[in-house]
XYZ file of C-alpha atoms in Angstrom:
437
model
C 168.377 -6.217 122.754
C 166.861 -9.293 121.657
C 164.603 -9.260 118.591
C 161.422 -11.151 119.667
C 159.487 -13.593 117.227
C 155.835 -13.887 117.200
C 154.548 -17.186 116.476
C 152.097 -18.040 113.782
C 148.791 -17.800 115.836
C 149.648 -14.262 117.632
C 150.005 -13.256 113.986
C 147.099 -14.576 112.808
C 145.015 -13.206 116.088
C 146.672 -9.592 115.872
C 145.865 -9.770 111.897
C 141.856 -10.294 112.672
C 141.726 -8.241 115.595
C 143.113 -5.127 112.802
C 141.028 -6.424 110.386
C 137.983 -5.904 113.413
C 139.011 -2.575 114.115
C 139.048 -1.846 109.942
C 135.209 -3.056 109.257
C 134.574 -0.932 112.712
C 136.026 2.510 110.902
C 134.934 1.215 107.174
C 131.334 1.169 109.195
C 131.478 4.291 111.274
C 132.399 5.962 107.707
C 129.462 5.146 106.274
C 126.918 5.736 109.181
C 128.345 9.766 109.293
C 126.274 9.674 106.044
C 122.991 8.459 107.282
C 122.080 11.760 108.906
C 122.945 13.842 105.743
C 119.565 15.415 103.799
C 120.165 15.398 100.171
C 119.724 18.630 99.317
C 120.762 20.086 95.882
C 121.458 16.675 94.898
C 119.753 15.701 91.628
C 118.197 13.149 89.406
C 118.864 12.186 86.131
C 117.244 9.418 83.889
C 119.614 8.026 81.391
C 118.389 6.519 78.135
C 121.447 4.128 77.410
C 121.310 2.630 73.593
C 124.651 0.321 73.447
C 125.712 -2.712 76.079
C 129.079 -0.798 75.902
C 128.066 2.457 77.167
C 125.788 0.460 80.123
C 128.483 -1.272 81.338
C 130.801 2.028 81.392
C 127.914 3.979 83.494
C 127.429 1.219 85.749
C 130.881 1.050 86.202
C 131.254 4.675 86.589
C 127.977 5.034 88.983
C 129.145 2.060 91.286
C 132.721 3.877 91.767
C 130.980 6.780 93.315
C 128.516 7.730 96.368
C 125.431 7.640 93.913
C 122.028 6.512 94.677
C 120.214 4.271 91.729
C 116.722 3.293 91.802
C 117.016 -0.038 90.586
C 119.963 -1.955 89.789
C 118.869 -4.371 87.861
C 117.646 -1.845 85.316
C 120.847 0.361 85.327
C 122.332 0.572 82.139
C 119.061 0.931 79.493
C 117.096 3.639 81.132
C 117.086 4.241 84.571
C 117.477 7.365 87.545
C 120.854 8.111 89.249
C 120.814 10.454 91.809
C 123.892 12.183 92.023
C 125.434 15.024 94.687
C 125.605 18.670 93.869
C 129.575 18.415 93.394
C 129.607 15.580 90.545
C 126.832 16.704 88.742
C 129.110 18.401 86.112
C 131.458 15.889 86.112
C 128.622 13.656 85.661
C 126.782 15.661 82.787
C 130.235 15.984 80.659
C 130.766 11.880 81.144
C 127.482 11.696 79.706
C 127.939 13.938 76.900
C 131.103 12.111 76.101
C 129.410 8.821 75.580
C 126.660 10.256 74.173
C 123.773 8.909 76.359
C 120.895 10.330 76.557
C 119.564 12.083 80.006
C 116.996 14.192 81.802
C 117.502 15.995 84.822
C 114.194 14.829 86.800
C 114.648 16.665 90.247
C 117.101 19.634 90.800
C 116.573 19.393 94.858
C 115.726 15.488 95.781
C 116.044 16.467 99.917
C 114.231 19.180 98.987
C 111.547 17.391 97.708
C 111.753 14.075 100.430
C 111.099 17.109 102.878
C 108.281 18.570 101.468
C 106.725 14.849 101.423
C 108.049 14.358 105.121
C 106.285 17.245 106.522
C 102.819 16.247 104.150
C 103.163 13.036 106.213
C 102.904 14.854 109.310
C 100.032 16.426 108.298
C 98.095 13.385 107.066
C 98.973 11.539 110.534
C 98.132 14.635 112.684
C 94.745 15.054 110.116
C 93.404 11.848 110.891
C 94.386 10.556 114.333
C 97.555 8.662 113.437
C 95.753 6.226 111.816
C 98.387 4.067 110.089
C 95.793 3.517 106.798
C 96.187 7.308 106.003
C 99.860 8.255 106.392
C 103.151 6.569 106.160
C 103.798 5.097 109.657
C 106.782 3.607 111.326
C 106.348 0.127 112.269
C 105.636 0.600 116.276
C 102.905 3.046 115.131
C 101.441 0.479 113.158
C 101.577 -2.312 115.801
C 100.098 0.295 118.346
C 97.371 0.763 115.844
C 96.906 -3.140 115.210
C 96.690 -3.612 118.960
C 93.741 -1.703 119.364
C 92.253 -3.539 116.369
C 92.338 -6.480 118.005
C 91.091 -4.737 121.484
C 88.006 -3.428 119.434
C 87.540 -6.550 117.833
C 88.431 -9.520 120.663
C 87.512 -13.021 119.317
C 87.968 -12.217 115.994
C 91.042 -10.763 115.893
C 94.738 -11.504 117.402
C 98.174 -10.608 116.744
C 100.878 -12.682 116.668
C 104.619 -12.340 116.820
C 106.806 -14.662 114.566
C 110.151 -14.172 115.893
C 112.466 -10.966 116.037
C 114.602 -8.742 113.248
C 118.113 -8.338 113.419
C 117.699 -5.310 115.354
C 115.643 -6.963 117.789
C 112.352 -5.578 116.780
C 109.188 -7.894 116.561
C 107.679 -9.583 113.889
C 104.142 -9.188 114.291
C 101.039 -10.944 112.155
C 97.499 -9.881 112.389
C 95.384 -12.485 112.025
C 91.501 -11.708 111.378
C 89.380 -15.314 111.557
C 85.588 -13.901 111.617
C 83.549 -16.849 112.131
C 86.218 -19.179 114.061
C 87.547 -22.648 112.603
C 91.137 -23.643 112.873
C 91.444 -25.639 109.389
C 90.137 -22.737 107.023
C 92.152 -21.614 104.173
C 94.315 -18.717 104.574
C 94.638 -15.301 102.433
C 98.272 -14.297 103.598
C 98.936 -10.994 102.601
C 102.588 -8.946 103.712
C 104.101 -5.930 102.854
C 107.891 -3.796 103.293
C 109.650 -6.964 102.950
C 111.875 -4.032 100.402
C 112.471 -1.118 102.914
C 111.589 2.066 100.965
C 108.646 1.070 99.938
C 106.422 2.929 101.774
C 103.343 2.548 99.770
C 103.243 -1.184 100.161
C 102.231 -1.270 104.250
C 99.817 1.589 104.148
C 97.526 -0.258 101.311
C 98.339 -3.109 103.446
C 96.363 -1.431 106.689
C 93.705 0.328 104.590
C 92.593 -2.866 103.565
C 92.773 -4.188 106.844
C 90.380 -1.523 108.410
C 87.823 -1.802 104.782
C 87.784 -5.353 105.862
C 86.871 -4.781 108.860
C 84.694 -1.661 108.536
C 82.638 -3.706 105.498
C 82.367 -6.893 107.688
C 80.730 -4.993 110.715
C 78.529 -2.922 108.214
C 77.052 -6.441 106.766
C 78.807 -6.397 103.526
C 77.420 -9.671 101.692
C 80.558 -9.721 99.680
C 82.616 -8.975 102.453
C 80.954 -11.441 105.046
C 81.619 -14.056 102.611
C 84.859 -13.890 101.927
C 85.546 -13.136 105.700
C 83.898 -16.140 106.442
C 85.126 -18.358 104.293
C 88.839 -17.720 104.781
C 91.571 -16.992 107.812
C 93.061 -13.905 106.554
C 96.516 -12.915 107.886
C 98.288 -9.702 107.526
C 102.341 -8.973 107.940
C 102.429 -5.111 107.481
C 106.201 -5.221 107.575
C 108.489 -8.329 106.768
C 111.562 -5.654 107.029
C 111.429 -3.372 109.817
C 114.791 -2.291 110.814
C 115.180 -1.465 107.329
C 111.496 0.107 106.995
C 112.086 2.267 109.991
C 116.135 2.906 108.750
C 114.206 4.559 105.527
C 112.301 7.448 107.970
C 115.665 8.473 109.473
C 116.871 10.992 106.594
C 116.469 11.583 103.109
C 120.228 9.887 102.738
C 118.564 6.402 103.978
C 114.752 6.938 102.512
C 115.944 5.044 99.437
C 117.242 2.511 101.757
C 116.115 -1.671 100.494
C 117.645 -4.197 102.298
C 117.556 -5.570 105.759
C 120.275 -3.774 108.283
C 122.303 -6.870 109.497
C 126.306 -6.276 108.688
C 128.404 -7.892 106.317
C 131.889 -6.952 106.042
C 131.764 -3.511 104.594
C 128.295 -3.285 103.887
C 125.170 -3.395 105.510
C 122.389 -6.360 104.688
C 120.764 -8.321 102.334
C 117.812 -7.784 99.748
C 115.227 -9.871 101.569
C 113.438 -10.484 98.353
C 116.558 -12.686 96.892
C 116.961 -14.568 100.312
C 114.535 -17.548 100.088
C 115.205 -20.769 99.467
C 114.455 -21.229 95.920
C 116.637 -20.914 92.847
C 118.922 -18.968 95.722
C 121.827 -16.836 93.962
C 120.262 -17.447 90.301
C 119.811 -14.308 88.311
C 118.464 -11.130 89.172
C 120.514 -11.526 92.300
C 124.632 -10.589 93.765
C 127.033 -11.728 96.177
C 128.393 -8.689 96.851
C 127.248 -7.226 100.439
C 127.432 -3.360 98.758
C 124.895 -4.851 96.220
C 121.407 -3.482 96.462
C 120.368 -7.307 95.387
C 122.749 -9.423 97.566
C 121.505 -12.496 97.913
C 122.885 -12.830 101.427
C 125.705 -15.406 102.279
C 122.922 -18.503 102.457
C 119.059 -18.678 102.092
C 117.383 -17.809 105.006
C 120.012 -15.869 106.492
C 118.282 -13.050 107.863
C 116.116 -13.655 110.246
C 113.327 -11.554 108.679
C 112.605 -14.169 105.930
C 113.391 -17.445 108.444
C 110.657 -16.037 111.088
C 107.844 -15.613 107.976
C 109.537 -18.864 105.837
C 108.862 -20.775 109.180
C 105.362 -19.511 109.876
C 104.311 -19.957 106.508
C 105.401 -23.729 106.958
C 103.257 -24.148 110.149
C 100.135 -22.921 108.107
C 101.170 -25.210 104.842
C 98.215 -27.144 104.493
C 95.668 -24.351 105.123
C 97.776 -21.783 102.736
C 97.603 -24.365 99.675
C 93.909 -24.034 99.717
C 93.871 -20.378 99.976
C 96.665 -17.545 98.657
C 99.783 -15.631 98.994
C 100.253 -12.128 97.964
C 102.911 -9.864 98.535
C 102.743 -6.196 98.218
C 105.940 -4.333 96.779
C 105.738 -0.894 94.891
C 106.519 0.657 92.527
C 105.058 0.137 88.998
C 101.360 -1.249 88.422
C 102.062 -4.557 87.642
C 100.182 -7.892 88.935
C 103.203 -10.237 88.923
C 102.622 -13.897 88.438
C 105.770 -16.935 89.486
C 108.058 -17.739 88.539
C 109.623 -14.677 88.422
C 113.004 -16.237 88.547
C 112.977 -17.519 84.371
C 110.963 -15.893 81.313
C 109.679 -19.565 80.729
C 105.936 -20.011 81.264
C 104.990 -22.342 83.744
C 102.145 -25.494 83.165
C 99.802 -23.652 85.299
C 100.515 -19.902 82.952
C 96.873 -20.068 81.659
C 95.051 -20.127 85.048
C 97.686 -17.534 86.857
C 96.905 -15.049 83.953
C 92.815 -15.413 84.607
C 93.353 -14.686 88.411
C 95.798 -12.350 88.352
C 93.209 -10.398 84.909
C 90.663 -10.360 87.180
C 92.744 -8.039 89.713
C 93.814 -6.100 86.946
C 89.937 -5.707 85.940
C 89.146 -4.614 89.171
C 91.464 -2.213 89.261
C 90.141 -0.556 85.968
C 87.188 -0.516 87.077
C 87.748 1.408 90.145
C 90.329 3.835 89.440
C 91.207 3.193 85.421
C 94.527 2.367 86.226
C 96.327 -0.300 84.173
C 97.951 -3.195 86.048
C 100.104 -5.160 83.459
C 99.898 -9.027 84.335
C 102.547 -11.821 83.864
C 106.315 -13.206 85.050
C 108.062 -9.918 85.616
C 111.058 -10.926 82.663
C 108.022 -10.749 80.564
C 106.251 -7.981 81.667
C 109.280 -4.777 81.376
C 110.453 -6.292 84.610
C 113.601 -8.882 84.583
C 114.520 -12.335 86.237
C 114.707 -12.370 89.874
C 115.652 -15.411 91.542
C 115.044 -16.009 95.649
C 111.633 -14.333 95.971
C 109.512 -15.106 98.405
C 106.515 -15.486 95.689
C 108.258 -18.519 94.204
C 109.412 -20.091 97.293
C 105.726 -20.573 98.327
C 104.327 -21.938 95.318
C 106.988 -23.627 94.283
C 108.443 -24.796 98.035
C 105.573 -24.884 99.656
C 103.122 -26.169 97.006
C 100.815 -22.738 97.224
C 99.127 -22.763 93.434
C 98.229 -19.092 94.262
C 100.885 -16.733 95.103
C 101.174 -12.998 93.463
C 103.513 -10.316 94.207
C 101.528 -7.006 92.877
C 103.936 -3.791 92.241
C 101.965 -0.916 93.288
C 101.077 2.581 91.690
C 102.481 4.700 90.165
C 103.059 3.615 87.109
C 106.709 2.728 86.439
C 109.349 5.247 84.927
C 112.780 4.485 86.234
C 112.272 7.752 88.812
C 113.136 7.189 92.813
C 110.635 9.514 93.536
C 108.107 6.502 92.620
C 109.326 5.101 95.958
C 108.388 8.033 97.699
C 104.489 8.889 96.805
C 102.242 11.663 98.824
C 100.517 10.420 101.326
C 97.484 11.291 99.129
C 98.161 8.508 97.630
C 97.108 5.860 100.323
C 93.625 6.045 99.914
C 93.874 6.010 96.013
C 96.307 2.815 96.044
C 94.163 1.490 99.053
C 90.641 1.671 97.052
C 92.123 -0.595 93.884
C 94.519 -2.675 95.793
C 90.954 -3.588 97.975
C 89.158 -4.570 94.817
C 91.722 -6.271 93.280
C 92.211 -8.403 96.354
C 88.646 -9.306 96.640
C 88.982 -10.240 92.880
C 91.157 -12.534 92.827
C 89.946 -14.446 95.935
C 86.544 -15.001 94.858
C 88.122 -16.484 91.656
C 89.193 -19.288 93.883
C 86.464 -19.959 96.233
């Protein structure tokens, strides 16, 4: 028998149809997880004193099937989750390098299932009405649809283009009095997945608005008046909805488009300004990958390109994007600790939504760049690709209640919650944008 010879490009095409069917398995691997409740699994905060020890944990956390809750803080003090068969292990690593922990939660699914079925309850309690419980992000368009049925000529919704997944990418837009040149108030929300909290304050101040306007609010009318105001509810909805699927996924922060072994991008580090500077990773199995270019999912290119087609009306008005967790009112740039010329006036808007909040609930908002705030340096927000892209003077990301601890069960508030977030969060937006009229 003759020995045959492949030549070079049968090689090469048999090589990349294997390495196909490996990302294929390396994918299907990971997806058997996505239905698993975490039950028994439990949560420790470490207190971490030495750069020595923090690099050892994060090495030792990222060679396992752990769950951290931010991984920019991991390696000071921070929450791991771990599974019921390495907590030992875990505890006895710990001991050896003598950090410091807490055990947090002894049952994390049990817990995310207690707060699922609360959720039910709140929807079924009042009407599925997407300001009161967490809602998926058809349930919320359903419920912005008949907004703008109850409320025709003043209100429309828009779609901006499509997620990975093919779901839309909707904007309500509320312009009271009519006028196509008046400044906008762009407000959006879940551009991180798991943050729940963000998109229901989002639609409770949506239906306040609303509510106030038709009940002759002077305050209200005014500021209704005066500016367009348009409303994103979810930047990230493949990931948002990926988050309601199982406790294993709640935690869940990127977007859901593949890359190589790993699964999408953090949205919040894929905008077109200081792209891949700190804060940020190009590794796809990151939590903070930066994605392979700016603008490569097509979550941030659909709101990066309608926030260019309203420029000129969005410089005279503001930005604000909602994340959670922590009670802070960020100001840009949140990619550098540096203060920026404009620092002085930033801090007076951005005090005046921390005021407001004080004075409605006596919560404290700390304001300021995040690095300088207990935060860190995060380069590729969308924040600082508006003011500093698009020219917007006004743009503020505020973290949302609770207060921040390092715990992933900040993520992952009651549903009680809404209305408390939802009562500040409406102050503190009315604040700040009477400080600029």
């Amino acid at each position: 028998n003759s020995q045959q010879t492949l030549s070079i490009p049968t090689l090469i095409m048999r090589l990349f149809v294997l390495s196909l069917c490996c990302l294929q398995l390396a994918l299907l691997a990971s997806a058997v997880k996505e239905d698993e409740e975490l039950f028994d699994w439990q949560e420790f905060h470490l207190t971490i004193e030495n750069p020595q020890a923090a690099a050892t944990v994060r090495h030792y956390v990222n060679a396992r099937d752990f769950l951290v809750a931010n991984e920019n803080h991991l390696g000071y003090t921070e929450s791991v989750v771990v599974p019921p068969q390495e907590v030992i292990g875990f505890m006895a690593f710990l001991g050896n390098l003598q950090v410091k922990y807490e055990i947090l939660e002894k049952d994390v699914g049990g817990m995310l299932l207690r707060a699922r079925l609360e959720n039910k309850l709140s929807a079924r309690a009042f009407n599925n009405d997407p300001s009161t419980y967490f809602a998926q992000s058809s349930e919320i368009y359903t419920w912005m649809e008949g907004l703008v049925s109850q409320n025709s000529g003043v209100a429309s919704l828009v779609s901006i283009g499509r997620s990975y997944e093919g779901r839309n990418l909707r904007v309500l837009r509320l312009n009271m009095n009519g006028g196509s040149n008046k400044p906008v108030i762009f407000i959006d929300a879940a551009i991180h997945a798991r943050e729940w909290l963000a998109p229901a304050t989002l639609n409770y101040i949506v239906k306040q608005l609303i509510n106030d306007y038709k009940a002759g609010n002077s305050e209200v009318r005014t500021l209704m008046n005066k500016f367009d105001w348009h409303f994103m509810p979810v930047v990230n909805p493949d990931g948002y909805d990926y988050t309601f699927r199982s406790s294993s996924t709640r935690y869940w922060r990127k977007t859901r488009k593949p890359y190589r072994f790993a699964y999408g991008a953090d949205p919040n580090r894929n905008f077109d300004f200081m792209f891949g500077g700190p804060g940020t990773s190009n590794n796809p199995s990151s939590d903070i990958y930066h994605g392979p270019n700016a603008f490569s999912e097509p979550e941030t290119k659909a709101l990066s390109d309608y926030l260019t087609g309203i420029r000129n009306q969005l410089q005279r008005g503001m930005y604000i994007s909602f994340h959670t967790y922590g009670q802070w009112w960020l100001t840009p740039p949140g990619y550098t600790r540096s203060l920026p010329s404009d620092h002085t006036e930033m801090m007076r808007v951005g005090n005046a939504a921390a005021a407001a909040i004080r004075a409605v609930s006596g919560q404290n908002f700390r304001v300021g760049q995040p690095a300088n705030v207990g935060l860190y340096e995060a380069a590729g927000g969308s924040y600082d690709w508006v003011k500093y892209r698009l020219g917007v003077k006004y743009s503020f990301t505020p973290e949302l209640r609770p207060y921040y601890n390092g715990s992933l069960s900040g993520f992952s508030p009651s549903a009680r919650e809404i209305p408390n977030s939802g009562k500040e969060i409406y102050q503190a937006v009315k604040a700040v944008v009477k400080e600029i009229m």
